[in-house]
Amino acid sequence: MLKNMIHYDLYRCIGNWKFWLMIPLISVICFFSNGVVLEELFTNNLSGVDDIIGIYNFVIHFDRFRILLLIVLAALYTNSNCVDMNQNYLNVLLTRVRLKTYVISRIVVNASAVLIMYSLGIALYVMIMHIWYPLVNVENTMISREMYMAFETLPPEEHPVLLIVLLSFLLVLSMILLCNISFAVSVFLSDSYVAVAAPAIIYFLLGCLTYFLPEVLYFPAYSNSAAIFPLGAWGNYLIKVFINIIAILITGFVFYRCLRKKWYQNERF
């Protein structure tokens, strides 16, 4: 039953025209997130010291970019629970599948869609940027080698694509976490606009609330290459991945408990 539910949700999500529209939109957001690069391209005056990894490393640290991106990614399927509740479809669906099956399928499909859509969008962005910039230019750059998040056994000049994949995966995990929180919020505020905006709002609030705390508690640092643990690049990366995955599982369980509690209290949605 779970397999069938996941197949249905995947068809409903990835088969949607919005999925294919948002892929180039992600590339556009990345493109317009760096004013210096835009100025160079529009004036045809390339500095010769920029490369794609350095530019991308700047982009994933840029808050305005993150908020816009979260809204775009959440607009695909994070509001699906609201749609099901408001159209009374969830009542019908839960007569055929278990609540746990519904929640697992919704989380897995949303996470898969976010990962696939972001990956394709970034791949398109990198291919377009590669027309003007090299993937890596370590010998002639304004950005120090440490800023590349150069893993001890993974120098950027040797594995530029893999480095982009690793940085993107960490960012995607944090966005999936925020979407899971939005799922839980949507149980009580079953409005599609709230569900779509919630990840960006939560990211902004958590960023503000943790800004003055020790760096290890700063929420945005768990989605980028900032070194907050004295364990080297690999140690920082693996700890952040582990923490994000644990948080995703916990928020998924919270979503299930909230939905279960409302179901038993109201007996219907």
PDB file of C-alpha atoms in Angstrom:
ATOM      1  CA  MET A   1       0.000   0.000   0.000  1.00  0.00           C
ATOM      2  CA  LEU A   2       2.853   2.403   0.833  1.00  0.00           C
ATOM      3  CA  LYS A   3       4.483   1.752  -2.526  1.00  0.00           C
ATOM      4  CA  ASN A   4       1.247   2.488  -4.377  1.00  0.00           C
ATOM      5  CA  MET A   5       0.711   5.641  -2.335  1.00  0.00           C
ATOM      6  CA  ILE A   6       4.216   6.893  -3.123  1.00  0.00           C
ATOM      7  CA  HIS A   7       3.716   6.195  -6.835  1.00  0.00           C
ATOM      8  CA  TYR A   8       0.450   8.124  -6.779  1.00  0.00           C
ATOM      9  CA  ASP A   9       1.973  11.086  -4.947  1.00  0.00           C
ATOM     10  CA  LEU A  10       4.981  11.133  -7.291  1.00  0.00           C
ATOM     11  CA  TYR A  11       2.688  11.228 -10.315  1.00  0.00           C
ATOM     12  CA  ARG A  12       0.619  13.970  -8.707  1.00  0.00           C
ATOM     13  CA  CYS A  13       3.743  15.978  -7.832  1.00  0.00           C
ATOM     14  CA  ILE A  14       6.282  15.506 -10.635  1.00  0.00           C
ATOM     15  CA  GLY A  15       3.583  15.155 -13.286  1.00  0.00           C
ATOM     16  CA  ASN A  16       2.401  18.647 -12.429  1.00  0.00           C
ATOM     17  CA  TRP A  17       3.288  21.403 -14.925  1.00  0.00           C
ATOM     18  CA  LYS A  18       4.574  23.529 -12.027  1.00  0.00           C
ATOM     19  CA  PHE A  19       7.431  21.079 -11.478  1.00  0.00           C
ATOM     20  CA  TRP A  20       8.919  21.726 -14.926  1.00  0.00           C
ATOM     21  CA  LEU A  21       8.267  25.462 -14.760  1.00  0.00           C
ATOM     22  CA  MET A  22      10.099  25.827 -11.456  1.00  0.00           C
ATOM     23  CA  ILE A  23      13.321  24.217 -12.692  1.00  0.00           C
ATOM     24  CA  PRO A  24      14.339  27.206 -14.860  1.00  0.00           C
ATOM     25  CA  LEU A  25      12.930  29.516 -12.178  1.00  0.00           C
ATOM     26  CA  ILE A  26      15.472  28.130  -9.693  1.00  0.00           C
ATOM     27  CA  SER A  27      18.234  28.899 -12.193  1.00  0.00           C
ATOM     28  CA  VAL A  28      16.936  32.446 -12.627  1.00  0.00           C
ATOM     29  CA  ILE A  29      16.888  33.021  -8.854  1.00  0.00           C
ATOM     30  CA  CYS A  30      20.484  31.799  -8.568  1.00  0.00           C
ATOM     31  CA  PHE A  31      21.501  33.953 -11.518  1.00  0.00           C
ATOM     32  CA  PHE A  32      20.086  37.145  -9.993  1.00  0.00           C
ATOM     33  CA  SER A  33      21.448  36.444  -6.516  1.00  0.00           C
ATOM     34  CA  ASN A  34      24.904  37.860  -7.208  1.00  0.00           C
ATOM     35  CA  GLY A  35      24.968  41.520  -8.195  1.00  0.00           C
ATOM     36  CA  VAL A  36      28.700  41.534  -8.977  1.00  0.00           C
ATOM     37  CA  VAL A  37      28.327  38.712 -11.492  1.00  0.00           C
ATOM     38  CA  LEU A  38      25.349  40.417 -13.118  1.00  0.00           C
ATOM     39  CA  GLU A  39      27.301  43.652 -13.461  1.00  0.00           C
ATOM     40  CA  GLU A  40      30.196  41.808 -15.087  1.00  0.00           C
ATOM     41  CA  LEU A  41      27.941  40.008 -17.555  1.00  0.00           C
ATOM     42  CA  PHE A  42      25.848  43.041 -18.527  1.00  0.00           C
ATOM     43  CA  THR A  43      28.903  45.278 -18.955  1.00  0.00           C
ATOM     44  CA  ASN A  44      30.890  42.505 -20.672  1.00  0.00           C
ATOM     45  CA  ASN A  45      33.755  43.227 -18.288  1.00  0.00           C
ATOM     46  CA  LEU A  46      34.635  39.901 -16.696  1.00  0.00           C
ATOM     47  CA  SER A  47      37.172  40.267 -13.899  1.00  0.00           C
ATOM     48  CA  GLY A  48      38.891  36.972 -14.615  1.00  0.00           C
ATOM     49  CA  VAL A  49      39.012  36.083 -10.925  1.00  0.00           C
ATOM     50  CA  ASP A  50      35.605  34.444 -10.524  1.00  0.00           C
ATOM     51  CA  ASP A  51      34.670  30.810 -10.948  1.00  0.00           C
ATOM     52  CA  ILE A  52      31.407  28.890 -10.624  1.00  0.00           C
ATOM     53  CA  ILE A  53      32.232  27.227  -7.308  1.00  0.00           C
ATOM     54  CA  GLY A  54      33.134  30.564  -5.733  1.00  0.00           C
ATOM     55  CA  ILE A  55      29.993  32.212  -7.121  1.00  0.00           C
ATOM     56  CA  TYR A  56      27.778  29.341  -5.996  1.00  0.00           C
ATOM     57  CA  ASN A  57      29.363  29.323  -2.551  1.00  0.00           C
ATOM     58  CA  PHE A  58      28.371  32.987  -2.263  1.00  0.00           C
ATOM     59  CA  VAL A  59      24.844  32.336  -3.527  1.00  0.00           C
ATOM     60  CA  ILE A  60      24.027  29.633  -0.947  1.00  0.00           C
ATOM     61  CA  HIS A  61      25.021  32.035   1.858  1.00  0.00           C
ATOM     62  CA  PHE A  62      22.746  34.797   0.578  1.00  0.00           C
ATOM     63  CA  ASP A  63      19.551  35.108   2.649  1.00  0.00           C
ATOM     64  CA  ARG A  64      17.426  36.790  -0.022  1.00  0.00           C
ATOM     65  CA  PHE A  65      18.198  33.926  -2.360  1.00  0.00           C
ATOM     66  CA  ARG A  66      17.253  31.375   0.305  1.00  0.00           C
ATOM     67  CA  ILE A  67      13.887  32.942   1.063  1.00  0.00           C
ATOM     68  CA  LEU A  68      12.889  33.130  -2.599  1.00  0.00           C
ATOM     69  CA  LEU A  69      14.077  29.602  -3.205  1.00  0.00           C
ATOM     70  CA  LEU A  70      12.159  28.236  -0.224  1.00  0.00           C
ATOM     71  CA  ILE A  71       8.942  29.782  -1.522  1.00  0.00           C
ATOM     72  CA  VAL A  72       9.473  28.275  -4.981  1.00  0.00           C
ATOM     73  CA  LEU A  73      10.281  24.798  -3.673  1.00  0.00           C
ATOM     74  CA  ALA A  74       7.456  24.809  -1.118  1.00  0.00           C
ATOM     75  CA  ALA A  75       4.968  25.861  -3.786  1.00  0.00           C
ATOM     76  CA  LEU A  76       5.327  22.483  -5.508  1.00  0.00           C
ATOM     77  CA  TYR A  77       3.924  20.035  -2.945  1.00  0.00           C
ATOM     78  CA  THR A  78       4.233  21.369   0.604  1.00  0.00           C
ATOM     79  CA  ASN A  79       0.674  22.679   0.413  1.00  0.00           C
ATOM     80  CA  SER A  80      -0.711  19.293  -0.683  1.00  0.00           C
ATOM     81  CA  ASN A  81      -1.896  18.442   2.823  1.00  0.00           C
ATOM     82  CA  CYS A  82      -3.888  21.695   2.919  1.00  0.00           C
ATOM     83  CA  VAL A  83      -5.453  20.908  -0.453  1.00  0.00           C
ATOM     84  CA  ASP A  84      -6.452  17.433   0.718  1.00  0.00           C
ATOM     85  CA  MET A  85      -7.996  18.766   3.927  1.00  0.00           C
ATOM     86  CA  ASN A  86      -9.838  21.686   2.333  1.00  0.00           C
ATOM     87  CA  GLN A  87     -11.289  19.571  -0.485  1.00  0.00           C
ATOM     88  CA  ASN A  88     -12.347  16.823   1.941  1.00  0.00           C
ATOM     89  CA  TYR A  89     -10.121  14.443  -0.015  1.00  0.00           C
ATOM     90  CA  LEU A  90      -8.160  13.418   3.066  1.00  0.00           C
ATOM     91  CA  ASN A  91     -11.242  11.864   4.670  1.00  0.00           C
ATOM     92  CA  VAL A  92     -11.792   9.697   1.610  1.00  0.00           C
ATOM     93  CA  LEU A  93      -8.118   8.815   1.319  1.00  0.00           C
ATOM     94  CA  LEU A  94      -7.795   7.726   4.955  1.00  0.00           C
ATOM     95  CA  THR A  95     -10.579   5.181   4.481  1.00  0.00           C
ATOM     96  CA  ARG A  96      -8.250   3.386   2.056  1.00  0.00           C
ATOM     97  CA  VAL A  97      -4.789   3.885   3.575  1.00  0.00           C
ATOM     98  CA  ARG A  98      -3.419   4.179   7.077  1.00  0.00           C
ATOM     99  CA  LEU A  99      -2.579   7.620   8.412  1.00  0.00           C
ATOM    100  CA  LYS A 100       1.040   6.593   8.877  1.00  0.00           C
ATOM    101  CA  THR A 101       1.221   5.510   5.226  1.00  0.00           C
ATOM    102  CA  TYR A 102      -0.196   8.850   4.116  1.00  0.00           C
ATOM    103  CA  VAL A 103       2.337  10.824   6.183  1.00  0.00           C
ATOM    104  CA  ILE A 104       5.360   8.758   5.096  1.00  0.00           C
ATOM    105  CA  SER A 105       4.361   9.005   1.442  1.00  0.00           C
ATOM    106  CA  ARG A 106       3.804  12.757   1.681  1.00  0.00           C
ATOM    107  CA  ILE A 107       7.188  13.381   3.318  1.00  0.00           C
ATOM    108  CA  VAL A 108       9.139  11.038   1.018  1.00  0.00           C
ATOM    109  CA  VAL A 109       7.586  12.428  -2.160  1.00  0.00           C
ATOM    110  CA  ASN A 110       7.979  16.058  -1.116  1.00  0.00           C
ATOM    111  CA  ALA A 111      11.625  15.451  -0.173  1.00  0.00           C
ATOM    112  CA  SER A 112      12.269  13.650  -3.468  1.00  0.00           C
ATOM    113  CA  ALA A 113      10.610  16.423  -5.467  1.00  0.00           C
ATOM    114  CA  VAL A 114      12.625  19.133  -3.700  1.00  0.00           C
ATOM    115  CA  LEU A 115      15.856  17.204  -4.286  1.00  0.00           C
ATOM    116  CA  ILE A 116      15.145  16.484  -7.962  1.00  0.00           C
ATOM    117  CA  MET A 117      13.823  19.952  -8.784  1.00  0.00           C
ATOM    118  CA  TYR A 118      16.689  21.755  -7.070  1.00  0.00           C
ATOM    119  CA  SER A 119      19.296  19.447  -8.639  1.00  0.00           C
ATOM    120  CA  LEU A 120      17.965  20.033 -12.149  1.00  0.00           C
ATOM    121  CA  GLY A 121      17.692  23.776 -11.541  1.00  0.00           C
ATOM    122  CA  ILE A 122      21.293  24.013 -10.306  1.00  0.00           C
ATOM    123  CA  ALA A 123      22.539  21.817 -13.164  1.00  0.00           C
ATOM    124  CA  LEU A 124      20.910  24.223 -15.629  1.00  0.00           C
ATOM    125  CA  TYR A 125      22.385  27.198 -13.760  1.00  0.00           C
ATOM    126  CA  VAL A 126      25.907  25.721 -13.808  1.00  0.00           C
ATOM    127  CA  MET A 127      25.697  24.934 -17.530  1.00  0.00           C
ATOM    128  CA  ILE A 128      24.623  28.491 -18.334  1.00  0.00           C
ATOM    129  CA  MET A 129      27.293  30.049 -16.096  1.00  0.00           C
ATOM    130  CA  HIS A 130      29.941  27.805 -17.648  1.00  0.00           C
ATOM    131  CA  ILE A 131      29.569  29.815 -20.864  1.00  0.00           C
ATOM    132  CA  TRP A 132      31.403  32.703 -19.150  1.00  0.00           C
ATOM    133  CA  TYR A 133      33.142  31.245 -16.099  1.00  0.00           C
ATOM    134  CA  PRO A 134      35.304  28.168 -15.402  1.00  0.00           C
ATOM    135  CA  LEU A 135      34.137  25.653 -12.832  1.00  0.00           C
ATOM    136  CA  VAL A 136      37.150  26.372 -10.625  1.00  0.00           C
ATOM    137  CA  ASN A 137      39.957  28.923 -10.775  1.00  0.00           C
ATOM    138  CA  VAL A 138      41.926  28.417  -7.577  1.00  0.00           C
ATOM    139  CA  GLU A 139      45.131  30.081  -8.802  1.00  0.00           C
ATOM    140  CA  ASN A 140      43.441  33.359  -9.679  1.00  0.00           C
ATOM    141  CA  THR A 141      40.621  34.129  -7.299  1.00  0.00           C
ATOM    142  CA  MET A 142      39.614  36.720  -4.710  1.00  0.00           C
ATOM    143  CA  ILE A 143      38.170  33.958  -2.531  1.00  0.00           C
ATOM    144  CA  SER A 144      40.551  32.055  -0.290  1.00  0.00           C
ATOM    145  CA  ARG A 145      40.888  28.316  -0.692  1.00  0.00           C
ATOM    146  CA  GLU A 146      39.189  27.806   2.672  1.00  0.00           C
ATOM    147  CA  MET A 147      36.061  29.539   1.356  1.00  0.00           C
ATOM    148  CA  TYR A 148      35.663  26.753  -1.195  1.00  0.00           C
ATOM    149  CA  MET A 149      34.887  24.360   1.661  1.00  0.00           C
ATOM    150  CA  ALA A 150      37.748  22.303   0.200  1.00  0.00           C
ATOM    151  CA  PHE A 151      37.518  18.902   1.866  1.00  0.00           C
ATOM    152  CA  GLU A 152      40.829  17.479   3.004  1.00  0.00           C
ATOM    153  CA  THR A 153      40.770  14.729   0.362  1.00  0.00           C
ATOM    154  CA  LEU A 154      38.635  16.596  -2.170  1.00  0.00           C
ATOM    155  CA  PRO A 155      40.448  19.634  -3.649  1.00  0.00           C
ATOM    156  CA  PRO A 156      38.051  21.758  -5.743  1.00  0.00           C
ATOM    157  CA  GLU A 157      40.279  21.828  -8.815  1.00  0.00           C
ATOM    158  CA  GLU A 158      40.127  18.030  -9.047  1.00  0.00           C
ATOM    159  CA  HIS A 159      36.456  17.392  -8.167  1.00  0.00           C
ATOM    160  CA  PRO A 160      34.482  20.600  -8.874  1.00  0.00           C
ATOM    161  CA  VAL A 161      31.192  18.888  -9.809  1.00  0.00           C
ATOM    162  CA  LEU A 162      31.268  16.580  -6.780  1.00  0.00           C
ATOM    163  CA  LEU A 163      31.931  19.588  -4.557  1.00  0.00           C
ATOM    164  CA  ILE A 164      28.860  21.375  -5.939  1.00  0.00           C
ATOM    165  CA  VAL A 165      26.808  18.208  -5.354  1.00  0.00           C
ATOM    166  CA  LEU A 166      27.941  17.947  -1.723  1.00  0.00           C
ATOM    167  CA  LEU A 167      27.182  21.596  -0.957  1.00  0.00           C
ATOM    168  CA  SER A 168      23.805  21.354  -2.713  1.00  0.00           C
ATOM    169  CA  PHE A 169      22.841  18.205  -0.798  1.00  0.00           C
ATOM    170  CA  LEU A 170      23.417  19.920   2.544  1.00  0.00           C
ATOM    171  CA  LEU A 171      21.305  22.880   1.451  1.00  0.00           C
ATOM    172  CA  VAL A 172      18.504  20.613   0.212  1.00  0.00           C
ATOM    173  CA  LEU A 173      18.386  18.742   3.530  1.00  0.00           C
ATOM    174  CA  SER A 174      17.796  22.000   5.395  1.00  0.00           C
ATOM    175  CA  MET A 175      15.004  22.962   2.982  1.00  0.00           C
ATOM    176  CA  ILE A 176      13.329  19.565   3.388  1.00  0.00           C
ATOM    177  CA  LEU A 177      13.457  20.096   7.155  1.00  0.00           C
ATOM    178  CA  LEU A 178      11.684  23.452   6.809  1.00  0.00           C
ATOM    179  CA  CYS A 179       9.052  21.900   4.527  1.00  0.00           C
ATOM    180  CA  ASN A 180       8.412  19.213   7.163  1.00  0.00           C
ATOM    181  CA  ILE A 181       7.792  21.911   9.753  1.00  0.00           C
ATOM    182  CA  SER A 182       5.372  23.529   7.297  1.00  0.00           C
ATOM    183  CA  PHE A 183       3.497  20.208   7.003  1.00  0.00           C
ATOM    184  CA  ALA A 184       2.962  20.231  10.775  1.00  0.00           C
ATOM    185  CA  VAL A 185       1.846  23.867  10.712  1.00  0.00           C
ATOM    186  CA  SER A 186      -0.612  23.151   7.911  1.00  0.00           C
ATOM    187  CA  VAL A 187      -2.507  20.704  10.132  1.00  0.00           C
ATOM    188  CA  PHE A 188      -3.725  23.650  12.209  1.00  0.00           C
ATOM    189  CA  LEU A 189      -3.572  26.420   9.581  1.00  0.00           C
ATOM    190  CA  SER A 190      -4.898  24.629   6.527  1.00  0.00           C
ATOM    191  CA  ASP A 191      -4.276  27.445   4.074  1.00  0.00           C
ATOM    192  CA  SER A 192      -2.166  26.816   0.972  1.00  0.00           C
ATOM    193  CA  TYR A 193      -0.563  30.263   1.071  1.00  0.00           C
ATOM    194  CA  VAL A 194       0.479  29.740   4.686  1.00  0.00           C
ATOM    195  CA  ALA A 195       1.964  26.324   3.859  1.00  0.00           C
ATOM    196  CA  VAL A 196       3.970  27.773   0.954  1.00  0.00           C
ATOM    197  CA  ALA A 197       5.225  30.795   2.899  1.00  0.00           C
ATOM    198  CA  ALA A 198       5.881  28.946   6.182  1.00  0.00           C
ATOM    199  CA  PRO A 199       9.361  27.517   5.291  1.00  0.00           C
ATOM    200  CA  ALA A 200      10.668  30.976   4.372  1.00  0.00           C
ATOM    201  CA  ILE A 201       9.090  32.592   7.451  1.00  0.00           C
ATOM    202  CA  ILE A 202      10.420  29.878   9.774  1.00  0.00           C
ATOM    203  CA  TYR A 203      13.898  30.162   8.251  1.00  0.00           C
ATOM    204  CA  PHE A 204      13.883  33.930   8.765  1.00  0.00           C
ATOM    205  CA  LEU A 205      12.619  33.668  12.347  1.00  0.00           C
ATOM    206  CA  LEU A 206      15.065  30.932  13.343  1.00  0.00           C
ATOM    207  CA  GLY A 207      17.889  32.892  11.738  1.00  0.00           C
ATOM    208  CA  CYS A 208      16.988  35.992  13.751  1.00  0.00           C
ATOM    209  CA  LEU A 209      16.430  34.132  17.026  1.00  0.00           C
ATOM    210  CA  THR A 210      19.745  32.241  16.827  1.00  0.00           C
ATOM    211  CA  TYR A 211      21.853  35.085  15.397  1.00  0.00           C
ATOM    212  CA  PHE A 212      23.208  36.222  18.770  1.00  0.00           C
ATOM    213  CA  LEU A 213      23.683  32.698  20.128  1.00  0.00           C
ATOM    214  CA  PRO A 214      26.983  30.792  19.857  1.00  0.00           C
ATOM    215  CA  GLU A 215      27.803  29.920  16.249  1.00  0.00           C
ATOM    216  CA  VAL A 216      27.134  26.224  16.846  1.00  0.00           C
ATOM    217  CA  LEU A 217      23.469  27.128  17.513  1.00  0.00           C
ATOM    218  CA  TYR A 218      23.062  29.450  14.522  1.00  0.00           C
ATOM    219  CA  PHE A 219      20.377  27.776  12.408  1.00  0.00           C
ATOM    220  CA  PRO A 220      21.422  28.934   8.869  1.00  0.00           C
ATOM    221  CA  ALA A 221      24.951  27.588   9.472  1.00  0.00           C
ATOM    222  CA  TYR A 222      23.593  24.038   9.161  1.00  0.00           C
ATOM    223  CA  SER A 223      22.716  24.559   5.515  1.00  0.00           C
ATOM    224  CA  ASN A 224      25.980  25.968   4.180  1.00  0.00           C
ATOM    225  CA  SER A 225      29.738  25.450   4.312  1.00  0.00           C
ATOM    226  CA  ALA A 226      30.400  27.469   7.462  1.00  0.00           C
ATOM    227  CA  ALA A 227      32.889  25.657   9.712  1.00  0.00           C
ATOM    228  CA  ILE A 228      31.285  25.624  13.174  1.00  0.00           C
ATOM    229  CA  PHE A 229      32.948  22.487  14.560  1.00  0.00           C
ATOM    230  CA  PRO A 230      36.747  22.102  14.975  1.00  0.00           C
ATOM    231  CA  LEU A 231      36.697  18.844  13.031  1.00  0.00           C
ATOM    232  CA  GLY A 232      37.836  19.841   9.564  1.00  0.00           C
ATOM    233  CA  ALA A 233      35.693  20.164   6.468  1.00  0.00           C
ATOM    234  CA  TRP A 234      34.588  16.517   6.342  1.00  0.00           C
ATOM    235  CA  GLY A 235      33.771  16.472  10.048  1.00  0.00           C
ATOM    236  CA  ASN A 236      31.657  19.616   9.770  1.00  0.00           C
ATOM    237  CA  TYR A 237      29.860  18.310   6.704  1.00  0.00           C
ATOM    238  CA  LEU A 238      29.007  14.882   8.094  1.00  0.00           C
ATOM    239  CA  ILE A 239      27.800  16.261  11.436  1.00  0.00           C
ATOM    240  CA  LYS A 240      25.547  18.767   9.660  1.00  0.00           C
ATOM    241  CA  VAL A 241      24.133  16.051   7.406  1.00  0.00           C
ATOM    242  CA  PHE A 242      23.470  13.818  10.426  1.00  0.00           C
ATOM    243  CA  ILE A 243      21.785  16.605  12.410  1.00  0.00           C
ATOM    244  CA  ASN A 244      19.608  17.586   9.455  1.00  0.00           C
ATOM    245  CA  ILE A 245      18.494  13.995   8.878  1.00  0.00           C
ATOM    246  CA  ILE A 246      17.641  13.510  12.556  1.00  0.00           C
ATOM    247  CA  ALA A 247      15.698  16.784  12.535  1.00  0.00           C
ATOM    248  CA  ILE A 248      13.825  15.699   9.380  1.00  0.00           C
ATOM    249  CA  LEU A 249      12.791  12.441  11.071  1.00  0.00           C
ATOM    250  CA  ILE A 250      11.700  14.254  14.234  1.00  0.00           C
ATOM    251  CA  THR A 251       9.646  16.877  12.369  1.00  0.00           C
ATOM    252  CA  GLY A 252       8.097  14.133  10.240  1.00  0.00           C
ATOM    253  CA  PHE A 253       7.020  12.352  13.417  1.00  0.00           C
ATOM    254  CA  VAL A 254       5.618  15.623  14.799  1.00  0.00           C
ATOM    255  CA  PHE A 255       3.606  16.039  11.584  1.00  0.00           C
ATOM    256  CA  TYR A 256       2.205  12.527  12.032  1.00  0.00           C
ATOM    257  CA  ARG A 257       1.307  13.105  15.693  1.00  0.00           C
ATOM    258  CA  CYS A 258      -0.399  16.426  14.935  1.00  0.00           C
ATOM    259  CA  LEU A 259      -2.429  14.901  12.120  1.00  0.00           C
ATOM    260  CA  ARG A 260      -3.299  11.860  14.221  1.00  0.00           C
ATOM    261  CA  LYS A 261      -4.422  13.994  17.165  1.00  0.00           C
ATOM    262  CA  LYS A 262      -6.658  16.143  14.965  1.00  0.00           C
ATOM    263  CA  TRP A 263      -8.109  13.058  13.275  1.00  0.00           C
ATOM    264  CA  TYR A 264      -9.125  11.445  16.576  1.00  0.00           C
ATOM    265  CA  GLN A 265     -10.417  14.686  18.033  1.00  0.00           C
ATOM    266  CA  ASN A 266     -12.576  15.618  15.027  1.00  0.00           C
ATOM    267  CA  GLU A 267     -13.035  12.173  13.510  1.00  0.00           C
ATOM    268  CA  ARG A 268     -12.829  13.909  10.147  1.00  0.00           C
ATOM    269  CA  PHE A 269     -11.085  16.867   8.544  1.00  0.00           C
TER     270      PHE A 269
END
